[in-house]
CSV table of C-alpha atoms in Angstrom, one decimal:
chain,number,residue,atom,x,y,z
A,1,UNK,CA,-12.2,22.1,12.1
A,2,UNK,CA,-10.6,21.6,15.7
A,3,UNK,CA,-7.4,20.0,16.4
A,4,UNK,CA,-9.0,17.0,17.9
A,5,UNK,CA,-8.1,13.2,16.0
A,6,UNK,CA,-5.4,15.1,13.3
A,7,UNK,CA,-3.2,12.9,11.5
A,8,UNK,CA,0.8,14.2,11.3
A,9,UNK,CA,2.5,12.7,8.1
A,10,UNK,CA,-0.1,12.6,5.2
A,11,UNK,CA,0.8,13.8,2.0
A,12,UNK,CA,-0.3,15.9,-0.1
A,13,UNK,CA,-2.7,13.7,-1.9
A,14,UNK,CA,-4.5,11.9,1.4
A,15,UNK,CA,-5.1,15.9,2.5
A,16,UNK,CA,-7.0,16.6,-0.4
A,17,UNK,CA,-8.7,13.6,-0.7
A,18,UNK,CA,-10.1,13.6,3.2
A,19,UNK,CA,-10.8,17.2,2.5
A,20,UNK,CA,-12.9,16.6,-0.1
A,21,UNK,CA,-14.8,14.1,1.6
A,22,UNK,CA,-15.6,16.3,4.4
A,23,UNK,CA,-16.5,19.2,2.8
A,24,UNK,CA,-19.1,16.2,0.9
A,25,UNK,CA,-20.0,14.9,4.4
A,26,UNK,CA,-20.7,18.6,5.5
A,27,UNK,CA,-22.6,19.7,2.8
A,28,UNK,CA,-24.8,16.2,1.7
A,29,UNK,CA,-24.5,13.9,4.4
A,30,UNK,CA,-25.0,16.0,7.9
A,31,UNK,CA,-28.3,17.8,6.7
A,32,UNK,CA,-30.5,15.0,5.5
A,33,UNK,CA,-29.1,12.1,7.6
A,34,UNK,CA,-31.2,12.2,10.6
A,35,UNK,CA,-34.1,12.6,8.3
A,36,UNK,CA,-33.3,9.5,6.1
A,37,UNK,CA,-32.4,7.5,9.1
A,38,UNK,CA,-36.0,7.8,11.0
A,39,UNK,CA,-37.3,6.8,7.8
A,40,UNK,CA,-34.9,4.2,7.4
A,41,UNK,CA,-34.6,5.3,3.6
A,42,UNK,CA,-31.1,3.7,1.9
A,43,UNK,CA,-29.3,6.8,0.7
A,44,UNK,CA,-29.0,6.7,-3.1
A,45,UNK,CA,-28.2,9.8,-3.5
A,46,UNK,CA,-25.5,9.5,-1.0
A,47,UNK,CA,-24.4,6.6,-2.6
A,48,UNK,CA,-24.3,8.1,-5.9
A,49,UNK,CA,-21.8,10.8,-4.8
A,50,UNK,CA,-19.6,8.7,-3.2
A,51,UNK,CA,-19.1,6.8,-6.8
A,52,UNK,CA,-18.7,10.0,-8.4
A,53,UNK,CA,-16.0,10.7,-6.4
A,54,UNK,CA,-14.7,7.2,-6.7
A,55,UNK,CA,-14.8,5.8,-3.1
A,56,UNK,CA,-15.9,2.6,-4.3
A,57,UNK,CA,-12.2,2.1,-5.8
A,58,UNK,CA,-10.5,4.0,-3.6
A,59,UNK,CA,-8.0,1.2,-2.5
A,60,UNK,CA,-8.2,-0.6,-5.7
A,61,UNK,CA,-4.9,-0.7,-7.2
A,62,UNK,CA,-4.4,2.3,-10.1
A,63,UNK,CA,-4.0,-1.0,-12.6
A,64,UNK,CA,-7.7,-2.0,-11.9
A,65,UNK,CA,-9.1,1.0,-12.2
A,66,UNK,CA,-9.1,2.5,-8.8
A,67,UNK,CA,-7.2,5.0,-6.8
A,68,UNK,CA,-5.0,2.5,-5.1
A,69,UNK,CA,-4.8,3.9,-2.0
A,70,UNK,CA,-4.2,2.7,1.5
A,71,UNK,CA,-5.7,1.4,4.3
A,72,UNK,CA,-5.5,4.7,5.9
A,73,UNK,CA,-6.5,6.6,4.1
A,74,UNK,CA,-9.2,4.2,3.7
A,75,UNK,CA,-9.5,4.4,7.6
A,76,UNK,CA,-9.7,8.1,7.3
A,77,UNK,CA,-12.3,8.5,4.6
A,78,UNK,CA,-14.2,6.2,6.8
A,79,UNK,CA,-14.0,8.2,10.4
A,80,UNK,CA,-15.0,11.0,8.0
A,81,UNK,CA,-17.8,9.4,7.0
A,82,UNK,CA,-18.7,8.1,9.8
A,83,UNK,CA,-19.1,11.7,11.6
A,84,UNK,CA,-21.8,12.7,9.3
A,85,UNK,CA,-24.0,8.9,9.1
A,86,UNK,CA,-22.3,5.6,10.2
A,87,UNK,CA,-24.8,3.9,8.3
A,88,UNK,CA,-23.2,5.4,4.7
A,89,UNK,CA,-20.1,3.9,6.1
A,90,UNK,CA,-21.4,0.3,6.2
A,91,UNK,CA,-22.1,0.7,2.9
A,92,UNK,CA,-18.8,1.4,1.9
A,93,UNK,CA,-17.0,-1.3,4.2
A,94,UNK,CA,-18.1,-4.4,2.9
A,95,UNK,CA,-17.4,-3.2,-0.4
A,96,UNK,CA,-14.3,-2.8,0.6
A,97,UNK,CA,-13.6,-6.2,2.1
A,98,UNK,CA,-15.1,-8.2,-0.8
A,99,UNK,CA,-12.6,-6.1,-3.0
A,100,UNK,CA,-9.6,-6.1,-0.6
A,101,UNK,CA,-9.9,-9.9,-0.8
A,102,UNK,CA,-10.4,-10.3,-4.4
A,103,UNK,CA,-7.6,-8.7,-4.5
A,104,UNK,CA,-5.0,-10.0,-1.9
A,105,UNK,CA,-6.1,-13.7,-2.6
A,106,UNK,CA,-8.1,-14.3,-6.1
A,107,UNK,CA,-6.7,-15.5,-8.7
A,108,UNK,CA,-6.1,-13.1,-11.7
A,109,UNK,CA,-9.1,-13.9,-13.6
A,110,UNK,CA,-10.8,-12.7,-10.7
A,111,UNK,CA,-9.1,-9.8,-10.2
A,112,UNK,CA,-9.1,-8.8,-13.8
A,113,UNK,CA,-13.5,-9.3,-13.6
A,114,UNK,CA,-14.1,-8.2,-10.7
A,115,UNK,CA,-12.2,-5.1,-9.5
A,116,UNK,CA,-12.8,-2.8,-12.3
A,117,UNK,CA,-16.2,-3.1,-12.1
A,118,UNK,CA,-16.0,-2.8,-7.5
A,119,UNK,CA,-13.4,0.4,-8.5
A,120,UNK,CA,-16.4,1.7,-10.5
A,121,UNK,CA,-19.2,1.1,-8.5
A,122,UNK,CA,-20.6,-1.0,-11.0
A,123,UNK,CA,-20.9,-4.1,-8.7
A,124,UNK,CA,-21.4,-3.2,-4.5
A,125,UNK,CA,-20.0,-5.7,-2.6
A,126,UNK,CA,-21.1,-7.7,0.6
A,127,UNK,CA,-19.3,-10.5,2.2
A,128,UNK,CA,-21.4,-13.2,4.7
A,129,UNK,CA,-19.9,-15.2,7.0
A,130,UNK,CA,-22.2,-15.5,9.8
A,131,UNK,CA,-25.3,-17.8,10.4
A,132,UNK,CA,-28.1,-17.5,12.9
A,133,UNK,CA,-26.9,-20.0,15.2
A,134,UNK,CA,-22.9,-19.2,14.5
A,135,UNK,CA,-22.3,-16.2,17.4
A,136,UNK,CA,-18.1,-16.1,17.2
A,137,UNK,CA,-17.6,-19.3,16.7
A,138,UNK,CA,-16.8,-19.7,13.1
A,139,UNK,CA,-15.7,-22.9,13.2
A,140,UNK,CA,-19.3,-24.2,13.8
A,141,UNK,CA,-20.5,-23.0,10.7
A,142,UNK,CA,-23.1,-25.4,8.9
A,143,UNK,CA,-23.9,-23.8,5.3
A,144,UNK,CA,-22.4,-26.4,2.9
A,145,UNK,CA,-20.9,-26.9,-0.6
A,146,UNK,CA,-20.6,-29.6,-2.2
A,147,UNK,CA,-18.3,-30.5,-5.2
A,148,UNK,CA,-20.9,-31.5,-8.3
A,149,UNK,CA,-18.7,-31.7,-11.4
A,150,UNK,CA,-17.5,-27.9,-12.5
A,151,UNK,CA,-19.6,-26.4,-9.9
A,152,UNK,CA,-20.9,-26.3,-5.9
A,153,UNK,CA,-24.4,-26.7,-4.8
A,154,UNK,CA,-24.6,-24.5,-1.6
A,155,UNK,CA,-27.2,-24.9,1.0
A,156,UNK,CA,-27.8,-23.3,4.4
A,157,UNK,CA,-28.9,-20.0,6.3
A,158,UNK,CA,-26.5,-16.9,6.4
A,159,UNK,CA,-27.2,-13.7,9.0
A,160,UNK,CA,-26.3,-10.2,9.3
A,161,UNK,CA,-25.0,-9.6,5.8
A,162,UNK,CA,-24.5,-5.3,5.4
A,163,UNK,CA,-25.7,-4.8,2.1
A,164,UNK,CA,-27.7,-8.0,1.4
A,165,UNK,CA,-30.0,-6.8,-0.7
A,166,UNK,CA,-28.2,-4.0,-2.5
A,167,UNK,CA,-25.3,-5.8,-3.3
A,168,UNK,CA,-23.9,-7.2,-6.5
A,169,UNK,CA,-21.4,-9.6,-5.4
A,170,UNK,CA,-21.6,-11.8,-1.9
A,171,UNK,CA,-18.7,-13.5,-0.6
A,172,UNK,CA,-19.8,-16.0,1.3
A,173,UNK,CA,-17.7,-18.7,3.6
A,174,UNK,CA,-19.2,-22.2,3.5
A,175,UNK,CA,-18.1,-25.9,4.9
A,176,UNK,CA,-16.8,-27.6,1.9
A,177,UNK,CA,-14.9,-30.8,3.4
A,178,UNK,CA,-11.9,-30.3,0.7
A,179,UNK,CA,-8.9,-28.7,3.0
A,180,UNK,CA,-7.6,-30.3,5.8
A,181,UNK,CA,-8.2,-32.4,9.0
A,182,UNK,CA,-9.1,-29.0,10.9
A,183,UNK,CA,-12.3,-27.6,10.6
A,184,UNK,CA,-10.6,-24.5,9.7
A,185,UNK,CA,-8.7,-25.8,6.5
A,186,UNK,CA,-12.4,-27.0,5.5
A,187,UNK,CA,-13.3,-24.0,4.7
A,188,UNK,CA,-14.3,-22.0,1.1
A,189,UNK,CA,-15.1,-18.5,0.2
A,190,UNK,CA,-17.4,-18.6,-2.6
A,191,UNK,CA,-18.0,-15.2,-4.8
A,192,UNK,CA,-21.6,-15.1,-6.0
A,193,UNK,CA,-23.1,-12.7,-8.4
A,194,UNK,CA,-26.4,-11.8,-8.2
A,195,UNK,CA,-29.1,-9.3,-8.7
A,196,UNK,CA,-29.8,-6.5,-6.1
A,197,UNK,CA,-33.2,-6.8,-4.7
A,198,UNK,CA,-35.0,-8.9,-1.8
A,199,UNK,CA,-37.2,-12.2,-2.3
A,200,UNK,CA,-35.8,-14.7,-4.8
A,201,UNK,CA,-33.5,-14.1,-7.1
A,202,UNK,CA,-33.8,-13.7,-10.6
A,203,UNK,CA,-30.1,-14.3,-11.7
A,204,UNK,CA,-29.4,-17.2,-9.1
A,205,UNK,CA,-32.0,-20.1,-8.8
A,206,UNK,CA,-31.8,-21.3,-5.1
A,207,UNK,CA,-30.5,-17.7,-3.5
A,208,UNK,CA,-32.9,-15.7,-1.3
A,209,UNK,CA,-32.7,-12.3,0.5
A,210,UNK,CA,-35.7,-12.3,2.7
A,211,UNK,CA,-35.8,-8.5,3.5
A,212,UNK,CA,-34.6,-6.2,5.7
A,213,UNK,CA,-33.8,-6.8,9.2
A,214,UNK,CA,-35.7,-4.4,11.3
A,215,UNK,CA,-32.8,-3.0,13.7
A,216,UNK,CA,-32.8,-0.5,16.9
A,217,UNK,CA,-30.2,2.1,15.0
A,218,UNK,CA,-27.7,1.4,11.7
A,219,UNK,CA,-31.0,2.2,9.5
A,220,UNK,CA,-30.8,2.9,6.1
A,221,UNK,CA,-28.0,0.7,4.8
A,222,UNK,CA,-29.9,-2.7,4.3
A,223,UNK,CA,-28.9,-5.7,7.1
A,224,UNK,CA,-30.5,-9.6,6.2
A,225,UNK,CA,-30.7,-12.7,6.1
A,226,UNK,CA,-29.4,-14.8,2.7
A,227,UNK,CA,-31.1,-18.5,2.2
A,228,UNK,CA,-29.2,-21.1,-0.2
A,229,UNK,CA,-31.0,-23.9,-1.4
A,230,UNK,CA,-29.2,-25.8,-3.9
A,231,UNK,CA,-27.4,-22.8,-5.4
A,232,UNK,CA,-25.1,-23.7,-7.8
A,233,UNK,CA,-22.1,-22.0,-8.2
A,234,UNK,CA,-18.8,-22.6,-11.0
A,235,UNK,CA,-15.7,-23.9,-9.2
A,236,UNK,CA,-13.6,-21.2,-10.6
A,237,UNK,CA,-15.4,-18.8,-8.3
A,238,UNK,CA,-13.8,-20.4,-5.7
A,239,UNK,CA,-11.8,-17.2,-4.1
A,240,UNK,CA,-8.5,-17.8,-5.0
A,241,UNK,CA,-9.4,-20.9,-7.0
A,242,UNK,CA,-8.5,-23.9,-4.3
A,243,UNK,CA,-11.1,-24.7,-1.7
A,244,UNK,CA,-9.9,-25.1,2.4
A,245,UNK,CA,-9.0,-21.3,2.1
A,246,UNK,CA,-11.8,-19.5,3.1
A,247,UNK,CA,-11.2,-19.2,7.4
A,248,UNK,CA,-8.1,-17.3,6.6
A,249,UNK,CA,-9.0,-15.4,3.4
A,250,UNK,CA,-11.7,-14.2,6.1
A,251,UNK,CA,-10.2,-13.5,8.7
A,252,UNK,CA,-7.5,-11.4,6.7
A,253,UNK,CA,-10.9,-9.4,5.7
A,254,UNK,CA,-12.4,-9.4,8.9
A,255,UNK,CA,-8.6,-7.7,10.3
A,256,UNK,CA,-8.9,-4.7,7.7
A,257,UNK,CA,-12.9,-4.5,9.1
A,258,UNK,CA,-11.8,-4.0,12.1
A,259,UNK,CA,-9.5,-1.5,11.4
A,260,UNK,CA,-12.5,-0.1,9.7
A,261,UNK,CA,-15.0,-0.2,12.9
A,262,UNK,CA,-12.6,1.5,14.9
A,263,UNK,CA,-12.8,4.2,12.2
A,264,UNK,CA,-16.0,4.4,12.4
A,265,UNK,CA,-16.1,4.5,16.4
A,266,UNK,CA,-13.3,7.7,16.0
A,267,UNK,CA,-16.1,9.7,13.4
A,268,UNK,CA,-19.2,9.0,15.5
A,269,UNK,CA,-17.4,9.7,18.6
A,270,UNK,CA,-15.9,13.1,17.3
A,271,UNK,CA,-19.6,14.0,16.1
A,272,UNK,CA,-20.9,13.6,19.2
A,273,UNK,CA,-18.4,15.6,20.8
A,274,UNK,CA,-19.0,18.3,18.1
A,275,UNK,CA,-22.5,18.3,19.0
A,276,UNK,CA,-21.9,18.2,23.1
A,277,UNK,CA,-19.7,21.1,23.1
A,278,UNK,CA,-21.5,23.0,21.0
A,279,UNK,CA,-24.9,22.8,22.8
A,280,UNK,CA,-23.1,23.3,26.4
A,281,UNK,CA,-22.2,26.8,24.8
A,282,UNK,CA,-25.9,27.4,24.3
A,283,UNK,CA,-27.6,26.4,27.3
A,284,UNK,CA,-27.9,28.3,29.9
A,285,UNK,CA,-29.0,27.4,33.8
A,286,UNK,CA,-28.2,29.2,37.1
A,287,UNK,CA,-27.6,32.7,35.2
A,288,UNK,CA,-25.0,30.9,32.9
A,289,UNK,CA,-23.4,28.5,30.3
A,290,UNK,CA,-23.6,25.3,30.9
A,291,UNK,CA,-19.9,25.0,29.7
A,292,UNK,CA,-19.2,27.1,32.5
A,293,UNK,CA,-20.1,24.9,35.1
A,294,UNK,CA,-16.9,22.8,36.4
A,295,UNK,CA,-18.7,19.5,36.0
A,296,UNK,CA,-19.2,20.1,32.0
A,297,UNK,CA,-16.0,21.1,31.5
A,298,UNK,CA,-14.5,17.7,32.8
A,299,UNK,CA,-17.3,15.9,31.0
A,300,UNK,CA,-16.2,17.2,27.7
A,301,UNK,CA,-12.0,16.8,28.8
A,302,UNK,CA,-12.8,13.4,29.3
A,303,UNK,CA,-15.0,13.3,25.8
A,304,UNK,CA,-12.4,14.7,23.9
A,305,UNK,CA,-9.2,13.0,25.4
A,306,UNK,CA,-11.0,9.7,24.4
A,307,UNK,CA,-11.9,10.9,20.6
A,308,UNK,CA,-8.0,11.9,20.3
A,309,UNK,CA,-6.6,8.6,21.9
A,310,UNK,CA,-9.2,6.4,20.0
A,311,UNK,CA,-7.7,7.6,16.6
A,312,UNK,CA,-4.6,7.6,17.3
A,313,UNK,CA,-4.7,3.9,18.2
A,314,UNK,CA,-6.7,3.3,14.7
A,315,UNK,CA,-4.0,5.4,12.7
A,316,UNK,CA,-1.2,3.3,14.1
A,317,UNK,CA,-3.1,-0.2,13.6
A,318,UNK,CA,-4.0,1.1,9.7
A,319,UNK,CA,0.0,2.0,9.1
A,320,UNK,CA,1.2,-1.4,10.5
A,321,UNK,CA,-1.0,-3.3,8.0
A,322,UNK,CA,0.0,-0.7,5.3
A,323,UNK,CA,3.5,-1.7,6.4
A,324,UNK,CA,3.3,-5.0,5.6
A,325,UNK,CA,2.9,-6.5,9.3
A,326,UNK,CA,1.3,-8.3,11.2
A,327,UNK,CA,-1.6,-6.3,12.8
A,328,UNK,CA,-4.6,-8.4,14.4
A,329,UNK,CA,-3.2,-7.1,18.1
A,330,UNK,CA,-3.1,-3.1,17.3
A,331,UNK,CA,-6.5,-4.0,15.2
A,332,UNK,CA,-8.0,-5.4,18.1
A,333,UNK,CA,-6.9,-3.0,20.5
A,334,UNK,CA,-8.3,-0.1,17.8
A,335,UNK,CA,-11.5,-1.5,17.7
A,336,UNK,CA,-11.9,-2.7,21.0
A,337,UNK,CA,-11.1,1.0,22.3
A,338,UNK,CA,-12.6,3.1,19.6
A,339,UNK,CA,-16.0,1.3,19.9
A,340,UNK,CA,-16.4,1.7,23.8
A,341,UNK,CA,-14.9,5.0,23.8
A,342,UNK,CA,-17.6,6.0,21.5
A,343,UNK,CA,-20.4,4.4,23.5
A,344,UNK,CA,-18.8,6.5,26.5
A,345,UNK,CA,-18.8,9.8,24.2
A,346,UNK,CA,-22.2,9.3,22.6
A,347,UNK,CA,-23.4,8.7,25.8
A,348,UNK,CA,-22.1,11.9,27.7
A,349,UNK,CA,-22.9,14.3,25.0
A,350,UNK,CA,-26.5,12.6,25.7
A,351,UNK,CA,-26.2,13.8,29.2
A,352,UNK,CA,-25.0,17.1,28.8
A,353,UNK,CA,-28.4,17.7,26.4
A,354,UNK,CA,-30.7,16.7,29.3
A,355,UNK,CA,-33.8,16.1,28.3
A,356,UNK,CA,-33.8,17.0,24.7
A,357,UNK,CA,-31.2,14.4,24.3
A,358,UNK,CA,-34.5,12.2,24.4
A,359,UNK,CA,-35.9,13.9,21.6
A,360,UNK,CA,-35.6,12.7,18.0
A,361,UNK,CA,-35.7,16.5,16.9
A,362,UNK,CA,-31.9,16.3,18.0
A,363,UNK,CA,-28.9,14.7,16.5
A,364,UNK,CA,-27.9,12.7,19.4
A,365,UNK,CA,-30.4,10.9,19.7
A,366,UNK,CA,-29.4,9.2,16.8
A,367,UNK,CA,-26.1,8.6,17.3
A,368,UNK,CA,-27.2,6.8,20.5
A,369,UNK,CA,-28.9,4.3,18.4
A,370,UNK,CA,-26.2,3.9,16.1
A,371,UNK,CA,-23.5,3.1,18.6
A,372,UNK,CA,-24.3,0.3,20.2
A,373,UNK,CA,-23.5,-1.4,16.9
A,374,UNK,CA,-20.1,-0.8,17.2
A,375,UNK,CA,-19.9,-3.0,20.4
A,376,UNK,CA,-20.6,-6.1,18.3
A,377,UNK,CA,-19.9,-5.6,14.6
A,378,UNK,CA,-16.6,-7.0,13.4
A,379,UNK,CA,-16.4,-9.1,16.8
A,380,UNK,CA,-17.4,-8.2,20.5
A,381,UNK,CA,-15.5,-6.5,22.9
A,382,UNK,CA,-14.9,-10.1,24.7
A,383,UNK,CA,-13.5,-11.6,21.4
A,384,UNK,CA,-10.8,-8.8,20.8
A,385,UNK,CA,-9.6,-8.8,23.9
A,386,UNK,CA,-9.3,-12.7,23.8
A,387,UNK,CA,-7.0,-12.0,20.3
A,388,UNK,CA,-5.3,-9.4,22.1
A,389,UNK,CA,-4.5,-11.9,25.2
A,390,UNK,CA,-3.2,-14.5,22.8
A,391,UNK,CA,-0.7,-12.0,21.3
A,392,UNK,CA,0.3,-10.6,23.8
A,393,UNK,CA,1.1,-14.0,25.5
A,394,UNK,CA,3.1,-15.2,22.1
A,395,UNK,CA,5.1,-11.5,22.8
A,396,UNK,CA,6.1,-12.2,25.9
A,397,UNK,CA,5.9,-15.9,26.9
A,398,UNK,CA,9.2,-16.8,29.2
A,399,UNK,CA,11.3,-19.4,28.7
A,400,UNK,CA,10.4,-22.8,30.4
């Protein structure tokens, strides 16, 4: 391992743990992850190491079940990941959020039902906020629920959800009308169980996963669509058990995502890097390496300067959060620079393998697929940089 995107201060624990997982990565992931990805083949057996080694709990409190670690090592395990097959870390990520907000804002019955069974990998987890005509604006969202005696019938069109046929357990933001006079505090996160599987489905009358979402790159894990048609759902699965909640139980998700995408930008990036410098070593033109020509050598300073400063902006944003503060401006920043440093990375180790780069027999190619995801997932470049404005004028605002 090189000394590029090291983290000082971990203890003895995180080391062992993120050792683990890349020795796992190195030896299951790497060498069958191009393969399953042009065949756009969901990794079960992946998946099925990663619960053996309990990744599905790992920042599940101890009390529940899981490891109960934190959001950095989290972020870690994820960049990890990541540099073998970002897909595998989609997987993992909404998991995570479902459980992170079952467990910063359910109430204890939910806690107590669901999290043992997220720490085990029992029920996979995938969270839905977005709809087909919703773009950023979340405010504009028109699925519905409406109060009918001890339950909610739900109706409308969600999009994008990571894991939407696979998972267990969706928690899905609707209009309810029940908060506030903002459309904001109108807002409810409801927490559906259901079967894992596409078409209809058997365990909730009214719910339907079309199928998969054919996508450029980010194959494998599952992407779709979810239809509600007068799904009913019991009031106390309610996240948190009052309605008006949802917009910020969200959002508190969507900031730990974040921190999660810029992970993911950091692994993807190093990989590419990895696989840039090592093929300039190989190839040869004009009588030598290709790494000996000036204008490679500055291509891969630049590569590698952007991998190191990517995740050290993510390991900062992950130990403010783990501190207790306020992090949506160093999440932003994280994910807004990890995800078009990566695109930069991706797309220089591209150059530097010429005309194989085109070729699917290489690992690159690949990666330039997957990439472009990170530009949009967890909010566009445009949006962070709109949060980070905002804070940035609340830091320093002068006095009128």
């Amino acid at each position: 391992m090189g000394r590029l995107a090291q983290t000082n201060g971990l203890t003895e624990i995180q080391r062992d743990i993120l050792a683990t997982v890349r020795d796992f990565v190195d030896k299951e992931i790497i060498p069958v992850a191009t393969e399953l990805e042009h065949r756009d083949e969901y990794p079960t057996a992946i998946v099925e190491g990663m619960r053996q080694l309990g990744l599905f709990g790992l920042t599940i409190p101890e009390e529940y079940g899981g490891l109960g670690e934190s959001l950095l090592t989290y972020a870690l395990v994820v960049e990890e990941i990541a540099r073998g097959w970002m897909s595998v870390s989609g997987i993992v990520n909404t998991h995570f959020i479902v459980a992170h907000m079952i467990n910063a804002h359910g109430t204890q019955e939910q806690k107590d039902y669901f999290l043992p069974k997220m720490a085990a990998g029992e029920i996979r987890g995938a969270f839905s906020m977005s709809e087909p005509g919703l773009g950023s604006d979340v405010s504009a969202i028109s699925t519905k629920g409406v109060r009918d005696g001890d339950c909610y019938v739900l109706n409308g069109q969600k999009m994008w959800l990571t894991n939407g046929g696979t998972s267990t357990l969706v928690a899905v933001l609707c209009k309810t009308d029940e908060g506030g006079s903002t459309p904001y505090k109108n807002m409810t996160t409801f927490l559906i169980e259901k079967t894992a599987g596409f078409g209809p489905n058997p365990s909730v009358p009214g719910l339907t996963v079309p199928g998969k979402i054919e996508k450029m790159g980010y194959k494998g894990v599952d992407t779709t669509e979810l239809v509600l048609q007068d799904v009913r759902v019991p009031a106390d699965r309610v996240l948190g058990g009052v309605p008006g909640r949802g917009f910020y139980q969200m959002m508190d998700g969507v900031e730990v995502g974040r921190v999660n995408v810029a992970a993911r930008g950091c692994g993807v990036a190093r990989r590419a890097f990895e696989l840039g410098v090592s093929y300039a070593q190989q190839r040869s033109t004009f009588g030598k390496k290709i790494a000996e020509h000036q204008a490679i050598q500055f291509k891969l300073a630049e590569m590698a300067t952007k991998v190191e400063a990517a995740h050290q902006m993510m390991v900062m944003a992950a130990r403010k959060k783990d501190g207790g503060e306020r992090n949506d401006l160093e999440a932003g920043m994280a994910k807004y620079l990890a995800s078009e440093y990566c695109k930069e990375v991706v797309e220089d180790a591209f150059r530097i393998h010429g005309g194989y780069g085109f070729s699917k027999e290489y690992e690159i190619e690949r990666l330039y697929r997957e990439a472009p995801m990170l530009l949009i997932g967890e909010g566009t470049a445009e949006i962070q940089k709109m949060i980070i404005g905002r804070r940035l004028l609340e830091e320093y605002r002068i006095a009128e």
